[in-house]
Coordinates of C-alpha atoms in Angstrom, one line a residue:
M1 CA -0.1 -0.2 0.0
L2 CA 3.0 2.4 1.0
R3 CA 4.9 1.4 -1.9
G4 CA 1.5 2.4 -4.3
L5 CA 1.1 5.8 -2.4
E6 CA 4.7 6.9 -3.0
D7 CA 4.2 5.8 -6.8
A8 CA 1.1 8.0 -7.1
S9 CA 3.2 10.7 -5.0
L10 CA 1.1 11.3 -2.5
L11 CA 4.1 10.2 -0.1
G12 CA 7.5 10.6 -0.3
R13 CA 10.8 8.4 1.5
D14 CA 14.0 9.4 2.4
A15 CA 17.3 7.7 2.5
H16 CA 16.6 5.9 5.2
G17 CA 13.1 4.5 3.6
R18 CA 10.6 6.6 6.2
Y19 CA 7.5 7.8 4.9
S20 CA 6.3 11.1 4.6
M21 CA 3.3 12.9 3.4
H22 CA 3.8 15.7 1.0
D23 CA 2.9 19.0 2.5
L24 CA -0.8 19.4 0.4
I25 CA -1.8 15.7 1.0
R26 CA -1.0 16.2 4.7
R27 CA -2.9 19.7 4.5
Y28 CA -5.8 17.6 3.2
A29 CA -5.9 14.8 5.9
T30 CA -5.7 17.2 8.4
D31 CA -8.6 19.2 7.5
T32 CA -10.7 16.0 6.4
A33 CA -10.0 14.7 9.9
H34 CA -11.6 17.7 11.7
H35 CA -14.0 18.1 9.4
Q36 CA -15.6 14.7 8.8
L37 CA -14.6 12.4 11.7
P38 CA -16.3 12.8 14.8
D39 CA -14.0 14.3 17.9
D40 CA -14.2 10.8 19.2
L41 CA -12.8 9.2 17.1
R42 CA -10.4 11.7 15.9
H43 CA -9.7 11.6 20.0
A44 CA -9.3 8.1 19.8
A45 CA -7.1 7.5 16.7
L46 CA -4.8 9.8 18.9
H47 CA -4.9 8.1 21.9
R48 CA -3.7 5.0 19.8
V49 CA -0.5 7.2 18.2
V50 CA 0.1 8.7 21.9
D51 CA 0.4 5.1 23.1
F52 CA 2.2 3.4 20.5
Y53 CA 5.3 6.1 20.8
L54 CA 4.8 5.7 24.8
H55 CA 4.9 1.8 24.7
T56 CA 7.7 1.9 22.3
A57 CA 9.8 4.0 23.8
H58 CA 9.4 2.7 27.3
T59 CA 10.8 -1.1 25.8
A60 CA 13.5 0.9 24.7
D61 CA 14.6 2.5 27.8
R62 CA 14.1 -0.9 29.3
L63 CA 16.6 -2.0 26.7
L64 CA 19.2 0.9 27.1
N65 CA 18.9 1.0 30.7
P66 CA 18.1 -2.6 32.6
H67 CA 19.2 -1.6 35.8
R68 CA 16.6 1.1 36.3
A69 CA 13.6 1.0 38.4
T70 CA 10.6 0.7 36.1
I71 CA 7.2 2.2 36.0
H72 CA 3.9 0.7 35.3
L73 CA 1.9 1.2 32.2
D74 CA -1.7 1.3 31.6
P75 CA -2.2 -1.6 28.6
E76 CA -2.2 0.0 25.4
A77 CA -5.3 1.1 23.5
P78 CA -7.2 -1.5 21.8
G79 CA -5.9 -1.7 17.9
C80 CA -2.5 0.0 19.3
H81 CA 0.9 -2.2 18.6
Q82 CA 3.8 -1.0 19.9
H83 CA 7.1 -0.9 17.3
P84 CA 9.6 -4.7 17.9
L85 CA 12.7 -3.8 19.3
H86 CA 15.3 -6.8 20.1
D87 CA 18.0 -5.4 21.5
D88 CA 19.5 -2.0 22.7
A89 CA 21.2 -1.2 19.5
A90 CA 17.6 -1.3 17.8
A91 CA 16.1 0.3 20.5
L92 CA 18.7 3.8 20.1
A93 CA 18.1 3.7 16.2
W94 CA 14.6 3.6 16.8
L95 CA 14.4 6.7 19.5
D96 CA 16.8 8.4 16.9
A97 CA 14.5 7.7 13.8
E98 CA 11.2 8.9 16.0
Y99 CA 12.9 11.6 18.1
T100 CA 10.6 14.1 16.6
C101 CA 7.5 12.3 16.3
L102 CA 8.1 11.1 20.2
L103 CA 8.4 15.0 21.2
A104 CA 5.3 15.8 19.0
S105 CA 3.5 12.8 21.0
H106 CA 4.6 14.3 23.9
H107 CA 3.1 17.7 23.0
V108 CA -0.4 16.2 21.6
A109 CA -0.5 14.5 25.7
S110 CA 0.2 17.6 27.1
T111 CA -2.4 19.6 25.4
H112 CA -5.0 17.0 25.6
R113 CA -4.2 16.8 29.2
W114 CA -3.9 13.2 29.3
D115 CA -1.7 13.7 32.2
K116 CA -0.4 10.2 33.0
A117 CA 1.0 9.8 29.4
V118 CA 2.6 12.9 29.6
W119 CA 4.6 11.9 32.6
Q120 CA 5.5 8.8 31.7
L121 CA 6.6 9.8 28.3
A122 CA 8.9 12.0 29.9
W123 CA 10.4 9.1 32.0
A124 CA 10.3 7.0 29.2
L125 CA 12.8 9.6 27.2
H126 CA 15.1 10.2 29.9
T127 CA 18.1 7.6 29.0
F128 CA 17.7 8.6 25.8
H129 CA 17.8 12.5 26.5
Q130 CA 20.6 11.9 28.9
R131 CA 23.0 9.9 26.5
R132 CA 22.4 11.9 23.6
G133 CA 22.4 15.3 25.5
H134 CA 18.9 16.6 24.6
L135 CA 19.2 18.8 27.8
R136 CA 16.7 21.6 26.6
N137 CA 13.9 18.9 25.5
Y138 CA 14.8 17.0 28.9
L139 CA 14.0 20.1 30.7
A140 CA 10.9 20.9 28.5
T141 CA 9.5 17.7 28.7
W142 CA 9.6 17.5 32.6
Q143 CA 8.4 21.1 32.8
A144 CA 5.2 20.1 31.2
A145 CA 5.5 16.9 33.1
L146 CA 5.1 18.4 36.7
V147 CA 1.8 20.6 35.7
A148 CA 0.4 17.2 34.9
T149 CA 1.7 15.2 37.9
D150 CA 0.4 18.6 39.8
R151 CA -3.0 17.4 39.0
L152 CA -2.7 13.7 39.3
N153 CA -3.2 12.4 42.8
D154 CA -0.2 10.4 42.7
P155 CA 2.8 10.9 44.7
I156 CA 5.0 8.9 43.1
A157 CA 4.5 10.9 39.8
R158 CA 5.5 13.9 41.5
I159 CA 8.9 12.8 43.3
H160 CA 10.0 12.0 39.2
S161 CA 8.7 15.2 37.8
Q162 CA 10.3 17.2 41.0
W163 CA 13.6 14.7 40.7
H164 CA 14.0 15.0 36.6
L165 CA 13.5 18.9 36.8
G166 CA 16.2 19.2 39.5
V167 CA 18.8 16.9 37.9
A168 CA 17.9 18.6 34.0
Y169 CA 18.9 22.3 35.9
A170 CA 21.5 21.1 37.2
E171 CA 22.8 20.1 33.7
M172 CA 22.3 23.9 32.9
G173 CA 24.0 25.3 35.4
R174 CA 20.6 26.7 37.2
H175 CA 21.7 25.5 40.6
D176 CA 18.9 27.5 42.8
E177 CA 16.5 25.7 40.9
A178 CA 18.0 22.3 40.9
T179 CA 18.1 22.4 44.7
D180 CA 14.9 23.5 45.0
H181 CA 13.6 20.7 43.2
L182 CA 15.9 18.2 44.4
N183 CA 14.5 19.2 48.2
R184 CA 11.1 18.8 46.9
A185 CA 11.2 15.6 46.0
L186 CA 13.3 14.7 48.9
A187 CA 10.6 15.8 51.3
L188 CA 7.9 13.7 49.2
A189 CA 9.3 10.9 49.3
E190 CA 10.2 11.2 53.0
H191 CA 6.5 12.0 53.2
I192 CA 5.7 8.7 51.8
E193 CA 8.5 6.9 53.9
D194 CA 9.9 5.5 50.2
R195 CA 13.4 5.1 50.9
P196 CA 14.7 3.8 47.8
K197 CA 13.5 7.1 46.3
Q198 CA 15.4 9.2 49.2
V199 CA 18.6 7.4 48.3
H200 CA 17.9 8.5 44.6
T201 CA 17.6 11.8 45.4
Y202 CA 20.1 12.2 48.0
N203 CA 22.8 10.5 45.3
A204 CA 21.1 13.0 42.9
L205 CA 21.7 16.2 45.2
A206 CA 25.3 14.9 46.2
W207 CA 25.7 15.5 42.2
A208 CA 23.7 18.4 41.8
S209 CA 26.1 20.4 45.0
G210 CA 29.3 18.9 42.9
K211 CA 28.5 20.5 39.3
S212 CA 27.9 23.5 41.8
G213 CA 31.1 23.5 43.0
D214 CA 30.1 22.5 46.7
D215 CA 32.3 19.7 47.3
R216 CA 31.4 19.0 50.9
R217 CA 28.1 19.7 50.7
A218 CA 28.2 16.9 47.8
L219 CA 30.2 14.8 49.9
R220 CA 27.8 14.6 53.0
Y221 CA 24.8 14.1 50.7
A222 CA 26.6 11.0 49.2
A223 CA 27.5 9.6 52.7
H224 CA 24.0 10.2 53.5
A225 CA 23.1 8.2 50.3
L226 CA 25.2 5.2 51.5
T227 CA 24.0 4.6 55.0
I228 CA 20.6 4.4 53.7
C229 CA 21.4 2.3 51.0
R230 CA 23.2 -0.3 53.2
T231 CA 20.0 -1.0 54.8
L232 CA 17.9 -1.6 51.3
D233 CA 19.3 -4.3 48.7
D234 CA 20.0 -1.8 46.2
P235 CA 23.5 -2.5 45.2
L236 CA 23.9 -0.1 42.4
Q237 CA 22.2 3.2 44.2
E238 CA 25.5 2.0 46.9
A239 CA 28.1 2.0 43.8
T240 CA 26.4 5.6 42.5
A241 CA 27.2 7.0 46.4
L242 CA 30.5 5.5 46.4
N243 CA 31.7 6.9 43.7
A244 CA 30.0 10.4 44.5
M245 CA 32.1 10.2 47.4
G246 CA 34.9 9.5 45.6
W247 CA 34.5 12.2 43.0
S248 CA 33.9 14.4 46.0
S249 CA 37.0 13.3 47.7
A250 CA 38.9 13.8 45.2
R251 CA 37.7 17.3 44.4
L252 CA 39.2 18.2 47.8
G253 CA 42.4 16.5 47.7
D254 CA 42.0 13.4 49.4
Y255 CA 43.1 11.0 46.4
E256 CA 44.2 7.7 48.5
Q257 CA 40.3 7.9 50.2
A258 CA 38.6 8.9 46.8
R259 CA 40.6 5.9 45.1
E260 CA 39.5 3.3 48.0
H261 CA 35.7 4.6 47.3
C262 CA 35.8 4.3 43.7
Q263 CA 37.5 1.2 43.6
A264 CA 34.6 -0.4 45.9
A265 CA 31.9 1.1 43.4
L266 CA 33.3 -0.2 40.3
A267 CA 33.7 -3.7 41.8
L268 CA 29.5 -3.6 42.3
Q269 CA 29.3 -2.2 39.3
R270 CA 31.1 -5.1 37.4
L271 CA 29.5 -7.6 39.4
H272 CA 26.0 -7.0 38.4
H273 CA 27.4 -5.5 34.6
H274 CA 26.3 -1.6 34.8
L275 CA 27.9 -0.6 32.2
D276 CA 26.9 3.4 32.5
G277 CA 28.1 3.4 36.0
E278 CA 31.4 1.2 35.4
G279 CA 32.1 4.1 32.8
A280 CA 31.4 7.0 35.1
T281 CA 34.0 5.2 37.9
L282 CA 36.6 4.9 35.5
D283 CA 36.6 8.2 34.8
S284 CA 36.5 9.3 38.6
L285 CA 39.4 6.9 38.7
G286 CA 41.1 8.9 35.8
Y287 CA 40.6 12.3 37.5
I288 CA 42.1 11.1 40.4
A289 CA 45.1 9.7 38.9
Y290 CA 45.7 12.5 36.9
H291 CA 45.5 15.0 39.6
A292 CA 47.6 12.2 42.1
G293 CA 50.2 12.5 39.0
C294 CA 49.7 9.3 37.8
H295 CA 49.2 10.1 34.1
Q296 CA 49.5 6.8 32.2
E297 CA 47.0 5.3 34.2
A298 CA 44.3 8.2 34.1
V299 CA 45.2 7.7 30.1
Q300 CA 44.0 4.1 30.5
H301 CA 41.2 4.4 32.9
Y302 CA 39.8 7.5 30.3
L303 CA 40.3 5.4 27.9
H304 CA 38.3 2.1 29.5
A305 CA 35.1 4.7 30.1
L306 CA 35.4 6.2 26.7
A307 CA 35.0 2.6 25.2
L308 CA 31.8 2.2 27.7
F309 CA 30.1 4.9 26.8
R310 CA 30.3 4.8 23.3
A311 CA 29.0 1.2 23.7
V312 CA 25.8 2.4 25.2
G313 CA 25.6 5.4 23.2
D314 CA 26.5 8.0 25.6
T315 CA 27.8 11.1 23.5
Y316 CA 27.2 13.4 26.5
A317 CA 29.3 11.4 28.7
T318 CA 31.9 10.8 25.9
A319 CA 32.1 14.5 25.5
D320 CA 33.4 15.0 29.3
S321 CA 35.5 11.6 29.5
L322 CA 37.4 13.1 26.2
D323 CA 38.0 16.7 27.8
R324 CA 39.1 15.3 30.7
L325 CA 40.9 12.6 28.8
G326 CA 43.3 15.8 27.0
H327 CA 45.2 16.6 30.0
P328 CA 47.2 14.0 31.1
H329 CA 48.1 13.1 27.8
V330 CA 49.3 17.4 28.1
A331 CA 51.3 15.9 31.0
L332 CA 52.7 12.9 28.9
G333 CA 53.9 15.5 26.5
E334 CA 51.6 13.8 23.9
L335 CA 50.0 17.3 22.4
E336 CA 49.0 15.7 18.8
Q337 CA 47.0 13.4 21.3
A338 CA 46.0 15.9 23.4
R339 CA 44.5 17.9 20.0
A340 CA 42.7 15.2 19.0
V341 CA 40.3 14.1 21.7
W342 CA 39.9 17.8 22.4
R343 CA 38.9 18.4 18.8
E344 CA 36.4 15.3 19.3
A345 CA 35.3 16.7 22.6
L346 CA 34.6 20.3 21.2
K347 CA 32.4 18.8 18.3
L348 CA 30.1 16.8 20.4
Y349 CA 29.8 19.7 23.1
Q350 CA 28.8 22.1 20.4
S351 CA 26.6 19.3 19.2
Q352 CA 25.1 19.2 22.6
Q353 CA 24.5 23.1 22.9
R354 CA 27.0 23.1 26.0
Q355 CA 28.5 25.7 27.4
D356 CA 31.9 23.8 27.9
A357 CA 32.8 24.3 24.1
D358 CA 34.2 27.6 24.8
R359 CA 36.5 26.4 27.3
V360 CA 37.6 23.6 25.2
Q361 CA 38.1 26.0 22.2
Q362 CA 40.1 28.0 24.4
Q363 CA 42.3 24.8 25.6
L364 CA 42.9 24.5 21.9
D365 CA 43.8 27.7 20.9
V366 CA 46.4 27.5 23.7
F367 CA 47.9 24.8 22.1
G368 CA 48.1 26.1 18.7
D369 CA 44.9 24.2 17.2
S370 CA 42.3 26.3 15.9
A371 CA 39.8 23.2 15.5
Q372 CA 38.4 24.9 12.3
D373 CA 40.0 22.0 10.0

C-alpha cells in the first residue's frame, strides 16, 4: 500500500526508508479529519498514536537501561501495537529515528491533558535524553510533566517530576532551581517513607552539589545516601553513592580515600554488569590518577571509560571524558593526542549546545589548534 501511495506521489520516502506525506496531502488529511471525523474517533486515533510512542519508548528505555527502576504503564489502547525492538542497538536507532515524533506525541498528550502519558513519556525518554545530550528537551518535557503531575493524585509521579527537573536544571547550571526541585522530591519521598527514592534523591543532590562546586556538601549527601543504601538491597545505588564520595573526595584533594571509594563502586558495577555506572567510575578514577600524578594510569582509565560510553551510545558522557583525557596527554607531552581528543570533545559539545565548548576551544587555542579544520 505504501509503495502504491509513493508511486502516486502521495507519499515521499527519505534515504532511510521513512515515509512522509507531501505538504498538500498532509493539509488535506488534517482538514478532513477535523471536519469529517467525530471528536471521539479523532481522540481515539490520537490515543493510539500516543500509546504507540509511549509503550515503544518504554520498551526502548528498558533495553537501554535495564538496571533502572521501572514504572507501570496502563495497557495499550485497543488497536495499538508497539514497534518490536530486539536489543539496545535497535532501541537506540528507533529513538534516534522517531525523536521528532516522540516530542510531537508528548506535546499532543500535554495539550489534551492526558496527564499520565505526559509524565510517563518524559520518563521513558530520560535515558535517551541523557545519553544524547538533549538537555533542553529533557527540561521541557519535565516542565510539562510537573504541570501534569500536579493535577494527579500520585505522589510517586510528583517525585519523578521534581527529581528530573532538579537534574535537568543542574545540568544546565541553574543550581538554585536544581536544589529547590530536588529538595521538594526528597520531602515527598520522606513524607511517603519511600527509602529507595530518598537514596536516589540524595545521590542526585550529591551530584548537583558537585556541579555547583560545593564538594563538601556533595560528600555529605553521598555519605547520607550510602548510609540509607546499606539498609536496602540496592547495590547499584550504593555504587553510585560510593562513586560520588570518591569524586567529591578527589575534588577535595583526598586521593587515597577517593580511590578506595571508587574501587568499591567499580567492583559492585562490574558484578552487576552496569556499564553506565562502570564508565562513570572509571572516569572518576581517571580524574583521581591524573591529579595524583599517575598520568599514564589516568589515560588508561579514561580510554576504558570511553569504550563503555561509546558501547551504550552515551555521547554526553563521551564528551566529558574526552575533555578530561586531554589533560594527562598534555602532562605526558602527547600534545597531538590531546588536540585530537579535544577536537572530538568540542564537536560533541557544540552539537549538544553546551557551554563547555568555549572552554575546550580555549584549551585548543593555547596549544596552537584552532579546531576549524
